[in-house]
């Protein structure tokens, strides 16, 4: 009899713990906010645990980073940078020339490339790794053309953080507005 009571008590405790954790996770999801940023002809939505940060590129129109990855200079180690560059010649030739030069630099390794779609536009996607100052990073770049300009959305993160934060970049790509 005591064994049945103990077994029933353990099952009840497990059920209560499951219900409490479910309510806690639901409350956390409801507490997260989605923020909007609009600049340079792009409107993006991103989670509130990311924020505006500094970019290293002169072509940057905006940059966001995972808040807990921003260093003392304001640069995020897990970041998404949005750039706009004037196209010199054909769009595909312009974009491909950027990555063709990587084959001569041993600190970069091209993982994949191919066609993609962003919003209603044809796009080109590149995934590559880099090793600069002993830090290995993975990058996913998606390029599209608008009004004689090449836009690139570039997600970068240390290799050990790339996959776990990729969903934010994918969400932005699926929801971006190109104005």
JSON list of C-alpha atoms in Angstrom, two decimals:
[
{"chain": "A", "resi": 1, "resn": "UNK", "atom": "CA", "xyz": [0.00, 0.00, 0.00]},
{"chain": "A", "resi": 2, "resn": "UNK", "atom": "CA", "xyz": [2.79, 2.43, 0.95]},
{"chain": "A", "resi": 3, "resn": "UNK", "atom": "CA", "xyz": [4.49, 1.64, -2.39]},
{"chain": "A", "resi": 4, "resn": "UNK", "atom": "CA", "xyz": [1.35, 2.64, -4.34]},
{"chain": "A", "resi": 5, "resn": "UNK", "atom": "CA", "xyz": [1.00, 5.88, -2.35]},
{"chain": "A", "resi": 6, "resn": "UNK", "atom": "CA", "xyz": [4.70, 6.71, -2.91]},
{"chain": "A", "resi": 7, "resn": "UNK", "atom": "CA", "xyz": [4.43, 5.92, -6.63]},
{"chain": "A", "resi": 8, "resn": "UNK", "atom": "CA", "xyz": [1.26, 8.06, -6.92]},
{"chain": "A", "resi": 9, "resn": "UNK", "atom": "CA", "xyz": [2.96, 10.92, -5.04]},
{"chain": "A", "resi": 10, "resn": "UNK", "atom": "CA", "xyz": [5.97, 10.83, -7.35]},
{"chain": "A", "resi": 11, "resn": "UNK", "atom": "CA", "xyz": [3.73, 10.91, -10.44]},
{"chain": "A", "resi": 12, "resn": "UNK", "atom": "CA", "xyz": [1.75, 13.83, -8.97]},
{"chain": "A", "resi": 13, "resn": "UNK", "atom": "CA", "xyz": [4.96, 15.77, -8.23]},
{"chain": "A", "resi": 14, "resn": "UNK", "atom": "CA", "xyz": [6.24, 15.17, -11.77]},
{"chain": "A", "resi": 15, "resn": "UNK", "atom": "CA", "xyz": [2.92, 16.39, -13.24]},
{"chain": "A", "resi": 16, "resn": "UNK", "atom": "CA", "xyz": [2.97, 19.52, -11.07]},
{"chain": "A", "resi": 17, "resn": "UNK", "atom": "CA", "xyz": [6.58, 20.25, -12.08]},
{"chain": "A", "resi": 18, "resn": "UNK", "atom": "CA", "xyz": [5.65, 19.81, -15.75]},
{"chain": "A", "resi": 19, "resn": "UNK", "atom": "CA", "xyz": [2.69, 22.20, -15.45]},
{"chain": "A", "resi": 20, "resn": "UNK", "atom": "CA", "xyz": [4.76, 24.83, -13.62]},
{"chain": "A", "resi": 21, "resn": "UNK", "atom": "CA", "xyz": [7.54, 24.69, -16.23]},
{"chain": "A", "resi": 22, "resn": "UNK", "atom": "CA", "xyz": [5.00, 24.93, -19.08]},
{"chain": "A", "resi": 23, "resn": "UNK", "atom": "CA", "xyz": [3.39, 28.03, -17.56]},
{"chain": "A", "resi": 24, "resn": "UNK", "atom": "CA", "xyz": [6.84, 29.55, -16.96]},
{"chain": "A", "resi": 25, "resn": "UNK", "atom": "CA", "xyz": [7.94, 28.97, -20.57]},
{"chain": "A", "resi": 26, "resn": "UNK", "atom": "CA", "xyz": [4.66, 30.40, -21.87]},
{"chain": "A", "resi": 27, "resn": "UNK", "atom": "CA", "xyz": [5.06, 33.53, -19.74]},
{"chain": "A", "resi": 28, "resn": "UNK", "atom": "CA", "xyz": [8.63, 34.00, -21.00]},
{"chain": "A", "resi": 29, "resn": "UNK", "atom": "CA", "xyz": [7.47, 33.74, -24.64]},
{"chain": "A", "resi": 30, "resn": "UNK", "atom": "CA", "xyz": [4.74, 36.31, -23.95]},
{"chain": "A", "resi": 31, "resn": "UNK", "atom": "CA", "xyz": [7.27, 38.66, -22.29]},
{"chain": "A", "resi": 32, "resn": "UNK", "atom": "CA", "xyz": [9.58, 38.70, -25.33]},
{"chain": "A", "resi": 33, "resn": "UNK", "atom": "CA", "xyz": [8.95, 41.66, -27.59]},
{"chain": "A", "resi": 34, "resn": "UNK", "atom": "CA", "xyz": [9.55, 42.04, -31.27]},
{"chain": "A", "resi": 35, "resn": "UNK", "atom": "CA", "xyz": [11.26, 45.31, -32.20]},
{"chain": "A", "resi": 36, "resn": "UNK", "atom": "CA", "xyz": [11.22, 47.07, -35.59]},
{"chain": "A", "resi": 37, "resn": "UNK", "atom": "CA", "xyz": [14.07, 48.92, -37.28]},
{"chain": "A", "resi": 38, "resn": "UNK", "atom": "CA", "xyz": [13.76, 50.85, -40.53]},
{"chain": "A", "resi": 39, "resn": "UNK", "atom": "CA", "xyz": [16.67, 52.33, -42.43]},
{"chain": "A", "resi": 40, "resn": "UNK", "atom": "CA", "xyz": [18.14, 52.49, -45.92]},
{"chain": "A", "resi": 41, "resn": "UNK", "atom": "CA", "xyz": [15.09, 51.06, -47.65]},
{"chain": "A", "resi": 42, "resn": "UNK", "atom": "CA", "xyz": [14.74, 48.06, -45.32]},
{"chain": "A", "resi": 43, "resn": "UNK", "atom": "CA", "xyz": [12.29, 47.37, -42.52]},
{"chain": "A", "resi": 44, "resn": "UNK", "atom": "CA", "xyz": [13.16, 44.48, -40.20]},
{"chain": "A", "resi": 45, "resn": "UNK", "atom": "CA", "xyz": [11.67, 42.90, -37.09]},
{"chain": "A", "resi": 46, "resn": "UNK", "atom": "CA", "xyz": [13.90, 41.23, -34.51]},
{"chain": "A", "resi": 47, "resn": "UNK", "atom": "CA", "xyz": [13.63, 39.87, -30.94]},
{"chain": "A", "resi": 48, "resn": "UNK", "atom": "CA", "xyz": [14.19, 42.13, -27.94]},
{"chain": "A", "resi": 49, "resn": "UNK", "atom": "CA", "xyz": [17.27, 40.20, -26.80]},
{"chain": "A", "resi": 50, "resn": "UNK", "atom": "CA", "xyz": [18.98, 41.74, -29.85]},
{"chain": "A", "resi": 51, "resn": "UNK", "atom": "CA", "xyz": [19.74, 45.44, -30.25]},
{"chain": "A", "resi": 52, "resn": "UNK", "atom": "CA", "xyz": [21.28, 48.09, -32.48]},
{"chain": "A", "resi": 53, "resn": "UNK", "atom": "CA", "xyz": [25.08, 47.91, -32.55]},
{"chain": "A", "resi": 54, "resn": "UNK", "atom": "CA", "xyz": [28.09, 49.39, -34.29]},
{"chain": "A", "resi": 55, "resn": "UNK", "atom": "CA", "xyz": [29.29, 47.95, -37.60]},
{"chain": "A", "resi": 56, "resn": "UNK", "atom": "CA", "xyz": [32.82, 47.64, -38.89]},
{"chain": "A", "resi": 57, "resn": "UNK", "atom": "CA", "xyz": [31.86, 48.24, -42.55]},
{"chain": "A", "resi": 58, "resn": "UNK", "atom": "CA", "xyz": [31.78, 51.64, -44.25]},
{"chain": "A", "resi": 59, "resn": "UNK", "atom": "CA", "xyz": [28.82, 50.41, -46.33]},
{"chain": "A", "resi": 60, "resn": "UNK", "atom": "CA", "xyz": [26.66, 49.52, -43.32]},
{"chain": "A", "resi": 61, "resn": "UNK", "atom": "CA", "xyz": [23.17, 51.01, -43.19]},
{"chain": "A", "resi": 62, "resn": "UNK", "atom": "CA", "xyz": [22.27, 49.29, -39.91]},
{"chain": "A", "resi": 63, "resn": "UNK", "atom": "CA", "xyz": [23.52, 46.54, -37.64]},
{"chain": "A", "resi": 64, "resn": "UNK", "atom": "CA", "xyz": [21.96, 44.49, -34.85]},
{"chain": "A", "resi": 65, "resn": "UNK", "atom": "CA", "xyz": [23.61, 42.13, -32.40]},
{"chain": "A", "resi": 66, "resn": "UNK", "atom": "CA", "xyz": [22.63, 39.70, -29.72]},
{"chain": "A", "resi": 67, "resn": "UNK", "atom": "CA", "xyz": [22.76, 41.95, -26.66]},
{"chain": "A", "resi": 68, "resn": "UNK", "atom": "CA", "xyz": [24.88, 39.65, -24.53]},
{"chain": "A", "resi": 69, "resn": "UNK", "atom": "CA", "xyz": [27.54, 39.51, -27.30]},
{"chain": "A", "resi": 70, "resn": "UNK", "atom": "CA", "xyz": [28.26, 43.26, -27.62]},
{"chain": "A", "resi": 71, "resn": "UNK", "atom": "CA", "xyz": [31.80, 44.18, -26.59]},
{"chain": "A", "resi": 72, "resn": "UNK", "atom": "CA", "xyz": [33.08, 47.40, -25.00]},
{"chain": "A", "resi": 73, "resn": "UNK", "atom": "CA", "xyz": [33.43, 49.04, -28.45]},
{"chain": "A", "resi": 74, "resn": "UNK", "atom": "CA", "xyz": [29.73, 48.43, -29.13]},
{"chain": "A", "resi": 75, "resn": "UNK", "atom": "CA", "xyz": [30.42, 45.72, -31.73]},
{"chain": "A", "resi": 76, "resn": "UNK", "atom": "CA", "xyz": [28.45, 42.49, -31.47]},
{"chain": "A", "resi": 77, "resn": "UNK", "atom": "CA", "xyz": [30.22, 39.17, -31.79]},
{"chain": "A", "resi": 78, "resn": "UNK", "atom": "CA", "xyz": [26.90, 37.59, -32.87]},
{"chain": "A", "resi": 79, "resn": "UNK", "atom": "CA", "xyz": [25.54, 40.10, -35.34]},
{"chain": "A", "resi": 80, "resn": "UNK", "atom": "CA", "xyz": [23.58, 40.84, -38.49]},
{"chain": "A", "resi": 81, "resn": "UNK", "atom": "CA", "xyz": [24.88, 43.67, -40.63]},
{"chain": "A", "resi": 82, "resn": "UNK", "atom": "CA", "xyz": [22.89, 45.29, -43.44]},
{"chain": "A", "resi": 83, "resn": "UNK", "atom": "CA", "xyz": [24.99, 46.92, -46.16]},
{"chain": "A", "resi": 84, "resn": "UNK", "atom": "CA", "xyz": [24.34, 48.75, -49.41]},
{"chain": "A", "resi": 85, "resn": "UNK", "atom": "CA", "xyz": [27.03, 49.08, -52.08]},
{"chain": "A", "resi": 86, "resn": "UNK", "atom": "CA", "xyz": [26.95, 50.69, -55.53]},
{"chain": "A", "resi": 87, "resn": "UNK", "atom": "CA", "xyz": [27.07, 48.00, -58.21]},
{"chain": "A", "resi": 88, "resn": "UNK", "atom": "CA", "xyz": [29.97, 48.09, -60.58]},
{"chain": "A", "resi": 89, "resn": "UNK", "atom": "CA", "xyz": [28.84, 46.24, -63.73]},
{"chain": "A", "resi": 90, "resn": "UNK", "atom": "CA", "xyz": [26.54, 43.20, -63.65]},
{"chain": "A", "resi": 91, "resn": "UNK", "atom": "CA", "xyz": [25.04, 42.30, -60.25]},
{"chain": "A", "resi": 92, "resn": "UNK", "atom": "CA", "xyz": [26.01, 38.61, -60.28]},
{"chain": "A", "resi": 93, "resn": "UNK", "atom": "CA", "xyz": [29.52, 39.37, -61.51]},
{"chain": "A", "resi": 94, "resn": "UNK", "atom": "CA", "xyz": [29.89, 42.03, -58.79]},
{"chain": "A", "resi": 95, "resn": "UNK", "atom": "CA", "xyz": [28.75, 39.70, -56.00]},
{"chain": "A", "resi": 96, "resn": "UNK", "atom": "CA", "xyz": [30.63, 36.63, -57.22]},
{"chain": "A", "resi": 97, "resn": "UNK", "atom": "CA", "xyz": [33.89, 38.60, -57.52]},
{"chain": "A", "resi": 98, "resn": "UNK", "atom": "CA", "xyz": [33.74, 39.24, -53.76]},
{"chain": "A", "resi": 99, "resn": "UNK", "atom": "CA", "xyz": [33.81, 35.52, -53.03]},
{"chain": "A", "resi": 100, "resn": "UNK", "atom": "CA", "xyz": [36.14, 34.53, -55.87]},
{"chain": "A", "resi": 101, "resn": "UNK", "atom": "CA", "xyz": [38.90, 36.53, -54.17]},
{"chain": "A", "resi": 102, "resn": "UNK", "atom": "CA", "xyz": [38.43, 34.42, -51.00]},
{"chain": "A", "resi": 103, "resn": "UNK", "atom": "CA", "xyz": [39.96, 31.39, -52.70]},
{"chain": "A", "resi": 104, "resn": "UNK", "atom": "CA", "xyz": [43.34, 33.13, -52.48]},
{"chain": "A", "resi": 105, "resn": "UNK", "atom": "CA", "xyz": [43.00, 33.97, -48.76]},
{"chain": "A", "resi": 106, "resn": "UNK", "atom": "CA", "xyz": [43.57, 30.96, -46.48]},
{"chain": "A", "resi": 107, "resn": "UNK", "atom": "CA", "xyz": [41.70, 32.62, -43.60]},
{"chain": "A", "resi": 108, "resn": "UNK", "atom": "CA", "xyz": [38.40, 32.22, -45.52]},
{"chain": "A", "resi": 109, "resn": "UNK", "atom": "CA", "xyz": [36.72, 28.98, -46.63]},
{"chain": "A", "resi": 110, "resn": "UNK", "atom": "CA", "xyz": [33.63, 28.94, -48.83]},
{"chain": "A", "resi": 111, "resn": "UNK", "atom": "CA", "xyz": [31.09, 26.40, -47.54]},
{"chain": "A", "resi": 112, "resn": "UNK", "atom": "CA", "xyz": [28.28, 26.87, -50.07]},
{"chain": "A", "resi": 113, "resn": "UNK", "atom": "CA", "xyz": [26.69, 29.25, -52.53]},
{"chain": "A", "resi": 114, "resn": "UNK", "atom": "CA", "xyz": [23.48, 29.36, -54.50]},
{"chain": "A", "resi": 115, "resn": "UNK", "atom": "CA", "xyz": [20.33, 31.16, -55.50]},
{"chain": "A", "resi": 116, "resn": "UNK", "atom": "CA", "xyz": [17.79, 32.33, -52.94]},
{"chain": "A", "resi": 117, "resn": "UNK", "atom": "CA", "xyz": [14.74, 34.57, -52.63]},
{"chain": "A", "resi": 118, "resn": "UNK", "atom": "CA", "xyz": [14.31, 37.48, -50.23]},
{"chain": "A", "resi": 119, "resn": "UNK", "atom": "CA", "xyz": [10.87, 39.01, -50.19]},
{"chain": "A", "resi": 120, "resn": "UNK", "atom": "CA", "xyz": [9.86, 39.03, -53.85]},
{"chain": "A", "resi": 121, "resn": "UNK", "atom": "CA", "xyz": [13.43, 39.41, -55.17]},
{"chain": "A", "resi": 122, "resn": "UNK", "atom": "CA", "xyz": [15.94, 36.97, -56.54]},
{"chain": "A", "resi": 123, "resn": "UNK", "atom": "CA", "xyz": [18.95, 36.74, -54.25]},
{"chain": "A", "resi": 124, "resn": "UNK", "atom": "CA", "xyz": [22.34, 35.06, -54.02]},
{"chain": "A", "resi": 125, "resn": "UNK", "atom": "CA", "xyz": [23.43, 33.29, -50.83]},
{"chain": "A", "resi": 126, "resn": "UNK", "atom": "CA", "xyz": [26.94, 32.49, -49.60]},
{"chain": "A", "resi": 127, "resn": "UNK", "atom": "CA", "xyz": [27.96, 30.61, -46.46]},
{"chain": "A", "resi": 128, "resn": "UNK", "atom": "CA", "xyz": [31.63, 30.70, -45.46]},
{"chain": "A", "resi": 129, "resn": "UNK", "atom": "CA", "xyz": [33.95, 30.54, -42.48]},
{"chain": "A", "resi": 130, "resn": "UNK", "atom": "CA", "xyz": [36.77, 32.83, -41.47]},
{"chain": "A", "resi": 131, "resn": "UNK", "atom": "CA", "xyz": [39.64, 32.71, -39.06]},
{"chain": "A", "resi": 132, "resn": "UNK", "atom": "CA", "xyz": [40.86, 36.13, -38.03]},
{"chain": "A", "resi": 133, "resn": "UNK", "atom": "CA", "xyz": [43.15, 36.68, -35.05]},
{"chain": "A", "resi": 134, "resn": "UNK", "atom": "CA", "xyz": [42.55, 33.07, -33.98]},
{"chain": "A", "resi": 135, "resn": "UNK", "atom": "CA", "xyz": [38.75, 33.48, -33.82]},
{"chain": "A", "resi": 136, "resn": "UNK", "atom": "CA", "xyz": [36.81, 31.12, -36.07]},
{"chain": "A", "resi": 137, "resn": "UNK", "atom": "CA", "xyz": [33.52, 32.56, -37.30]},
{"chain": "A", "resi": 138, "resn": "UNK", "atom": "CA", "xyz": [30.79, 31.38, -39.64]},
{"chain": "A", "resi": 139, "resn": "UNK", "atom": "CA", "xyz": [28.96, 33.77, -41.96]},
{"chain": "A", "resi": 140, "resn": "UNK", "atom": "CA", "xyz": [25.79, 33.66, -44.04]},
{"chain": "A", "resi": 141, "resn": "UNK", "atom": "CA", "xyz": [25.39, 36.42, -46.62]},
{"chain": "A", "resi": 142, "resn": "UNK", "atom": "CA", "xyz": [22.29, 37.03, -48.73]},
{"chain": "A", "resi": 143, "resn": "UNK", "atom": "CA", "xyz": [22.61, 39.56, -51.59]},
{"chain": "A", "resi": 144, "resn": "UNK", "atom": "CA", "xyz": [19.91, 41.21, -53.71]},
{"chain": "A", "resi": 145, "resn": "UNK", "atom": "CA", "xyz": [19.73, 44.15, -56.09]},
{"chain": "A", "resi": 146, "resn": "UNK", "atom": "CA", "xyz": [17.53, 47.23, -55.76]},
{"chain": "A", "resi": 147, "resn": "UNK", "atom": "CA", "xyz": [17.83, 50.47, -57.71]},
{"chain": "A", "resi": 148, "resn": "UNK", "atom": "CA", "xyz": [21.38, 49.92, -58.96]},
{"chain": "A", "resi": 149, "resn": "UNK", "atom": "CA", "xyz": [22.58, 49.03, -55.45]},
{"chain": "A", "resi": 150, "resn": "UNK", "atom": "CA", "xyz": [23.73, 45.68, -54.10]},
{"chain": "A", "resi": 151, "resn": "UNK", "atom": "CA", "xyz": [22.27, 44.97, -50.67]},
{"chain": "A", "resi": 152, "resn": "UNK", "atom": "CA", "xyz": [23.81, 42.31, -48.46]},
{"chain": "A", "resi": 153, "resn": "UNK", "atom": "CA", "xyz": [22.42, 40.96, -45.20]},
{"chain": "A", "resi": 154, "resn": "UNK", "atom": "CA", "xyz": [25.31, 39.34, -43.37]},
{"chain": "A", "resi": 155, "resn": "UNK", "atom": "CA", "xyz": [24.93, 37.15, -40.30]},
{"chain": "A", "resi": 156, "resn": "UNK", "atom": "CA", "xyz": [28.18, 36.37, -38.44]},
{"chain": "A", "resi": 157, "resn": "UNK", "atom": "CA", "xyz": [28.91, 34.49, -35.25]},
{"chain": "A", "resi": 158, "resn": "UNK", "atom": "CA", "xyz": [31.67, 32.47, -33.63]},
{"chain": "A", "resi": 159, "resn": "UNK", "atom": "CA", "xyz": [31.33, 28.91, -34.99]},
{"chain": "A", "resi": 160, "resn": "UNK", "atom": "CA", "xyz": [30.12, 27.54, -31.64]},
{"chain": "A", "resi": 161, "resn": "UNK", "atom": "CA", "xyz": [27.24, 30.10, -31.59]},
{"chain": "A", "resi": 162, "resn": "UNK", "atom": "CA", "xyz": [26.30, 30.17, -35.28]},
{"chain": "A", "resi": 163, "resn": "UNK", "atom": "CA", "xyz": [23.59, 27.47, -35.42]},
{"chain": "A", "resi": 164, "resn": "UNK", "atom": "CA", "xyz": [21.88, 28.42, -32.15]},
{"chain": "A", "resi": 165, "resn": "UNK", "atom": "CA", "xyz": [21.31, 32.03, -33.34]},
{"chain": "A", "resi": 166, "resn": "UNK", "atom": "CA", "xyz": [20.68, 31.40, -37.05]},
{"chain": "A", "resi": 167, "resn": "UNK", "atom": "CA", "xyz": [16.90, 31.37, -36.47]},
{"chain": "A", "resi": 168, "resn": "UNK", "atom": "CA", "xyz": [16.94, 35.17, -35.91]},
{"chain": "A", "resi": 169, "resn": "UNK", "atom": "CA", "xyz": [18.57, 35.77, -39.31]},
{"chain": "A", "resi": 170, "resn": "UNK", "atom": "CA", "xyz": [16.15, 33.35, -40.99]},
{"chain": "A", "resi": 171, "resn": "UNK", "atom": "CA", "xyz": [13.20, 35.11, -39.30]},
{"chain": "A", "resi": 172, "resn": "UNK", "atom": "CA", "xyz": [14.41, 38.52, -40.52]},
{"chain": "A", "resi": 173, "resn": "UNK", "atom": "CA", "xyz": [14.82, 37.16, -44.06]},
{"chain": "A", "resi": 174, "resn": "UNK", "atom": "CA", "xyz": [11.30, 35.73, -44.02]},
{"chain": "A", "resi": 175, "resn": "UNK", "atom": "CA", "xyz": [9.71, 38.96, -42.75]},
{"chain": "A", "resi": 176, "resn": "UNK", "atom": "CA", "xyz": [11.85, 41.76, -44.25]},
{"chain": "A", "resi": 177, "resn": "UNK", "atom": "CA", "xyz": [10.18, 44.60, -46.09]},
{"chain": "A", "resi": 178, "resn": "UNK", "atom": "CA", "xyz": [12.10, 46.20, -48.95]},
{"chain": "A", "resi": 179, "resn": "UNK", "atom": "CA", "xyz": [10.72, 49.71, -49.47]}
]
